[in-house]
XYZ file of C-alpha atoms in Angstrom:
339
model
C -15.092 -5.697 13.226
C -15.449 -9.256 12.021
C -12.433 -11.530 11.623
C -12.016 -12.735 8.025
C -8.713 -14.537 8.642
C -5.925 -14.680 11.205
C -2.297 -15.689 10.768
C 0.379 -16.486 13.306
C 2.903 -15.867 10.541
C 4.052 -14.590 8.179
C 3.275 -10.890 8.370
C 0.419 -9.727 6.140
C 0.396 -6.175 4.783
C -2.067 -5.787 1.916
C -5.571 -7.066 1.168
C -7.716 -6.992 -1.970
C -11.249 -8.316 -2.415
C -12.875 -9.065 -5.780
C -16.519 -8.305 -6.607
C -17.401 -11.989 -6.121
C -15.827 -12.044 -2.662
C -12.449 -13.682 -3.248
C -9.835 -12.362 -0.803
C -6.158 -11.879 -1.645
C -3.276 -10.846 0.584
C 0.374 -9.988 0.225
C 3.124 -10.938 2.625
C 6.316 -8.995 1.768
C 9.767 -10.458 2.211
C 10.850 -8.257 5.104
C 11.844 -10.023 8.339
C 9.943 -13.286 8.045
C 10.145 -14.538 4.473
C 6.841 -16.128 3.417
C 6.485 -19.189 1.226
C 3.669 -17.489 -0.677
C 4.217 -13.701 -0.755
C 1.019 -13.280 -2.794
C -1.809 -15.610 -1.858
C -5.511 -16.180 -2.060
C -7.041 -16.428 1.400
C -9.324 -19.448 1.238
C -12.665 -19.640 3.102
C -11.092 -21.874 5.765
C -8.369 -19.276 6.402
C -5.601 -21.176 4.639
C -3.410 -19.466 2.040
C -2.797 -20.593 -1.535
C 0.070 -19.097 -3.546
C -1.231 -16.861 -6.326
C -1.503 -16.915 -9.261
C 0.558 -20.134 -9.175
C 3.503 -21.778 -7.436
C 6.024 -20.590 -10.018
C 5.279 -16.911 -9.399
C 5.941 -17.464 -5.705
C 9.329 -19.115 -6.226
C 12.334 -17.001 -5.299
C 15.644 -18.794 -5.030
C 18.982 -19.007 -6.803
C 17.509 -20.926 -9.741
C 15.035 -18.159 -10.635
C 17.031 -15.035 -9.793
C 17.840 -14.390 -13.434
C 14.090 -13.924 -14.079
C 13.116 -11.249 -11.537
C 10.273 -10.052 -13.771
C 8.501 -13.418 -13.595
C 8.500 -13.956 -9.840
C 7.358 -12.114 -6.700
C 10.403 -10.667 -4.970
C 8.950 -8.464 -2.215
C 5.321 -7.660 -3.142
C 4.010 -4.734 -1.144
C 0.479 -4.051 -2.350
C -2.539 -5.841 -3.825
C -5.463 -3.905 -5.261
C -8.691 -4.671 -7.141
C -9.887 -2.120 -9.686
C -13.476 -1.283 -10.633
C -13.531 -4.014 -13.291
C -12.503 -6.695 -10.801
C -8.924 -7.082 -12.019
C -6.253 -7.775 -9.396
C -3.067 -5.682 -9.406
C 0.106 -6.574 -7.540
C 2.815 -3.977 -6.894
C 6.280 -5.449 -6.337
C 8.996 -2.953 -5.317
C 11.437 -5.897 -5.469
C 13.423 -4.756 -2.438
C 13.752 -7.621 0.061
C 14.073 -6.294 3.586
C 13.823 -2.795 2.030
C 17.580 -2.993 1.463
C 17.712 -2.147 -2.239
C 15.931 -3.314 -5.360
C 16.811 -6.441 -7.309
C 17.788 -5.182 -10.801
C 14.929 -5.698 -13.229
C 12.538 -6.643 -10.439
C 10.251 -3.635 -9.753
C 6.930 -4.232 -11.502
C 3.183 -3.730 -11.606
C 1.319 -6.915 -12.528
C -2.314 -7.293 -13.607
C -4.048 -10.634 -13.020
C -7.500 -11.698 -14.207
C -9.131 -13.578 -11.289
C -11.549 -15.223 -13.713
C -8.681 -17.123 -15.351
C -6.039 -16.761 -12.595
C -3.604 -15.672 -15.306
C -1.271 -12.677 -15.596
C -2.589 -10.448 -18.382
C -0.162 -7.512 -18.074
C 3.317 -7.272 -16.565
C 4.749 -3.759 -16.484
C 8.407 -3.379 -15.593
C 9.254 -0.146 -13.751
C 12.710 0.910 -15.009
C 15.571 1.912 -12.741
C 15.266 5.515 -13.977
C 11.857 5.595 -12.233
C 12.373 3.056 -9.420
C 16.012 3.507 -8.446
C 17.976 0.978 -6.398
C 17.002 2.930 -3.250
C 13.327 3.147 -4.177
C 10.440 1.328 -2.536
C 7.191 1.286 -4.522
C 4.585 1.311 -1.792
C 0.926 1.439 -2.789
C -1.114 1.709 -5.976
C -4.483 2.909 -7.261
C -5.743 2.185 -10.780
C -7.939 4.404 -12.957
C -9.607 2.007 -15.401
C -11.389 4.829 -17.234
C -8.263 6.726 -18.270
C -5.991 3.657 -18.102
C -3.455 5.002 -15.617
C -1.964 3.734 -12.372
C -0.740 5.984 -9.561
C 1.912 4.747 -7.132
C 3.505 6.166 -3.994
C 7.238 5.498 -3.729
C 8.539 5.771 -0.182
C 12.271 5.072 -0.565
C 13.300 8.253 -2.362
C 9.920 9.958 -1.890
C 7.967 10.422 -5.137
C 4.853 9.619 -7.116
C 5.024 7.215 -10.047
C 2.464 7.491 -12.832
C 2.050 4.561 -15.226
C 0.356 4.794 -18.621
C -1.262 1.353 -18.743
C -1.767 1.496 -22.528
C 1.919 2.025 -23.322
C 3.416 0.538 -20.162
C 5.587 3.628 -19.732
C 6.071 5.142 -16.288
C 7.216 8.538 -15.022
C 8.673 9.573 -11.660
C 7.152 12.830 -10.408
C 7.841 15.273 -7.582
C 10.851 13.322 -6.309
C 11.885 14.610 -2.855
C 9.326 17.404 -2.994
C 8.430 18.409 0.598
C 4.952 16.870 0.233
C 6.599 13.492 -0.444
C 9.005 13.525 2.474
C 8.816 12.388 6.089
C 8.721 15.068 8.771
C 12.072 14.566 10.479
C 10.920 16.536 13.543
C 8.347 13.887 14.491
C 8.848 10.845 16.698
C 5.766 8.885 15.747
C 4.985 5.930 17.983
C 2.802 2.820 18.031
C 1.846 1.264 21.368
C 4.041 3.968 22.866
C 6.908 2.302 21.010
C 9.219 4.544 19.014
C 10.555 2.904 15.864
C 14.362 2.738 15.883
C 16.243 0.554 13.421
C 19.340 -1.610 14.150
C 21.615 1.322 13.287
C 19.933 3.515 15.893
C 18.060 5.615 13.330
C 14.472 6.693 13.928
C 11.929 5.546 11.364
C 11.388 8.005 8.558
C 8.795 6.871 6.017
C 8.148 9.049 2.974
C 5.141 9.021 0.578
C 3.059 6.014 1.581
C -0.737 6.194 1.904
C -2.646 6.796 -1.332
C -6.310 7.144 -2.306
C -8.138 7.861 -5.550
C -11.476 9.655 -5.417
C -14.432 7.624 -6.693
C -14.945 10.128 -9.525
C -11.251 9.672 -10.451
C -10.645 13.421 -10.307
C -8.253 13.592 -7.337
C -5.322 11.615 -5.992
C -4.647 11.902 -2.244
C -1.385 10.946 -0.518
C 0.689 11.517 2.583
C 4.078 10.569 3.958
C 3.646 8.021 6.748
C 5.904 9.926 9.150
C 3.828 13.084 8.886
C 0.594 14.696 10.037
C -0.034 16.332 6.654
C -2.400 15.325 3.838
C -2.202 16.388 0.192
C -4.090 15.967 -3.050
C -3.763 16.891 -6.715
C -5.967 16.625 -9.785
C -5.241 13.407 -11.644
C -5.555 15.294 -14.926
C -2.345 17.131 -14.015
C -0.515 13.891 -13.236
C -1.478 12.486 -16.633
C -0.087 15.513 -18.489
C 3.550 14.773 -19.434
C 4.019 18.380 -20.544
C 3.883 19.637 -16.953
C 7.176 20.010 -15.108
C 7.572 19.103 -11.451
C 7.527 22.815 -10.649
C 4.223 23.236 -12.477
C 2.785 20.161 -10.790
C 3.853 21.436 -7.381
C 1.780 24.576 -7.921
C -1.336 22.401 -8.229
C -0.839 20.453 -4.989
C -3.486 21.195 -2.357
C -2.474 21.122 1.307
C -5.452 19.635 3.166
C -4.054 20.349 6.595
C -3.452 18.169 9.605
C -4.575 14.558 9.913
C -3.402 11.707 12.151
C -0.385 9.657 11.163
C -1.647 6.733 9.093
C -0.500 3.973 6.799
C -3.352 3.010 4.458
C -6.076 5.281 3.059
C -9.339 4.806 1.164
C -12.083 7.131 -0.092
C -15.795 6.318 -0.153
C -18.362 7.716 -2.578
C -19.030 10.684 -0.264
C -15.306 11.567 -0.222
C -14.824 10.517 3.382
C -11.159 9.551 3.678
C -10.595 6.456 5.838
C -7.186 6.158 7.499
C -5.436 3.348 9.378
C -4.289 5.428 12.339
C -1.744 3.110 13.929
C -0.652 5.310 16.842
C -3.763 4.414 18.862
C -5.111 1.133 17.384
C -7.800 2.863 15.383
C -9.403 3.672 12.066
C -10.479 7.271 11.601
C -12.001 9.190 8.760
C -11.689 12.719 7.494
C -14.939 14.224 6.213
C -14.919 16.441 3.111
C -15.222 19.383 5.516
C -11.990 18.332 7.218
C -13.473 16.929 10.449
C -11.645 13.917 11.919
C -14.009 11.213 13.223
C -13.254 7.958 15.043
C -14.620 4.924 13.173
C -13.348 2.106 15.377
C -10.712 1.613 18.066
C -9.703 -1.921 19.015
C -6.569 -3.368 20.654
C -6.430 -6.001 17.901
C -5.625 -3.220 15.442
C -1.892 -3.527 16.052
C -0.645 -1.225 13.325
C -3.720 -1.283 11.056
C -2.227 -1.213 7.593
C -4.118 -1.475 4.292
C -7.736 -1.262 3.129
C -9.903 -2.817 0.461
C -13.330 -1.268 -0.087
C -15.989 -3.279 -1.929
C -18.910 -1.930 -3.947
C -21.424 -2.903 -1.237
C -19.695 -0.683 1.330
C -17.700 -3.350 3.154
C -14.301 -2.164 4.341
C -11.555 -4.767 4.746
C -8.400 -3.956 6.712
C -5.220 -5.770 7.740
C -3.106 -5.335 10.835
C 0.615 -5.794 10.197
C 2.112 -5.030 13.650
C 5.098 -3.389 11.946
C 6.262 -1.929 15.247
C 6.713 -5.462 16.651
C 8.860 -6.875 13.844
C 12.579 -7.645 14.372
C 13.722 -4.607 12.355
C 12.336 -2.252 14.996
C 13.173 -4.386 18.058
C 16.928 -4.941 17.904
C 16.481 -8.056 15.794
C 13.948 -9.790 18.037
C 10.323 -10.106 16.941
C 7.808 -9.034 19.606
C 4.624 -10.082 17.811
C 2.522 -11.938 20.394
C -0.888 -11.682 18.701
C -2.078 -12.976 15.313
C -2.036 -10.880 12.191
C -5.573 -10.363 10.878
C -7.827 -9.434 8.043
C -10.949 -7.750 9.444
C -14.070 -6.457 7.740
C -16.785 -3.998 8.725
C -19.598 -2.039 7.132
C -18.923 1.606 6.416
C -20.560 3.811 9.043
C -23.264 6.195 7.881
């Protein structure tokens, strides 16, 4: 693993890398509110608010324009054409969405301008929702989103801008309440004394665009479905559920990514590692390193370079009785995909 950038604060979650090597990160407004929640990571490791200072403003003077500012961006993603997408669940501290705030925003890195701004309505992203991660199919012009608050998939028709909530609270979307998943041997318990229960979270789109993979974070189960089914508005949730494939047991993980051989890479935070699941279902260790304190999100480039962040979620104030325990930097790492 090579260090691309390190940050004492704020907490980084997502990373996206363009074909020409520009690196972007997102820093959600959870415990430690960042000045620039979406930023370009410059070659010297500094951060520059992206796409401009106005998008990164969030104060009383701009609260009546939640669609034009980052509220709590959770995910950044580059598609096959090099466009940058930012997913903003608009739920600061994961305490409820700001009305009118949830959105999926497309930015052209060549011009550094927003070229599409899709509002996700409250009927799809309710006040208790938390849009988590996104993958974009540029061929069919659809985006697929995991939503971890209620537990659902969100499918966005990029041509019309319309979105649909699918499989809400279906068992494949929901955390396994029998598990006590740990990181660093540390069980996640919130200020109210409740154990962490994270629903649909990790997401991956096969390189041939035929399958969407997902899993709840608090779970050892992996699922997939044909994207063709998700794009068919005539199918009911019950009909969709019949097409879900249970791929069996995998480690608990946060981020996921698929390579061209359909190896599924997973940020397996329980033991500071990245693992992969082969198409045959074998789990292989890719790298284990103490610096991977809650490895979080991936970005895979066309030349086979895998970028990953570590977000140390288990050391943030929310899970430590209000006192942050983060004693190491947050990072962006990169490595070549193993053969």
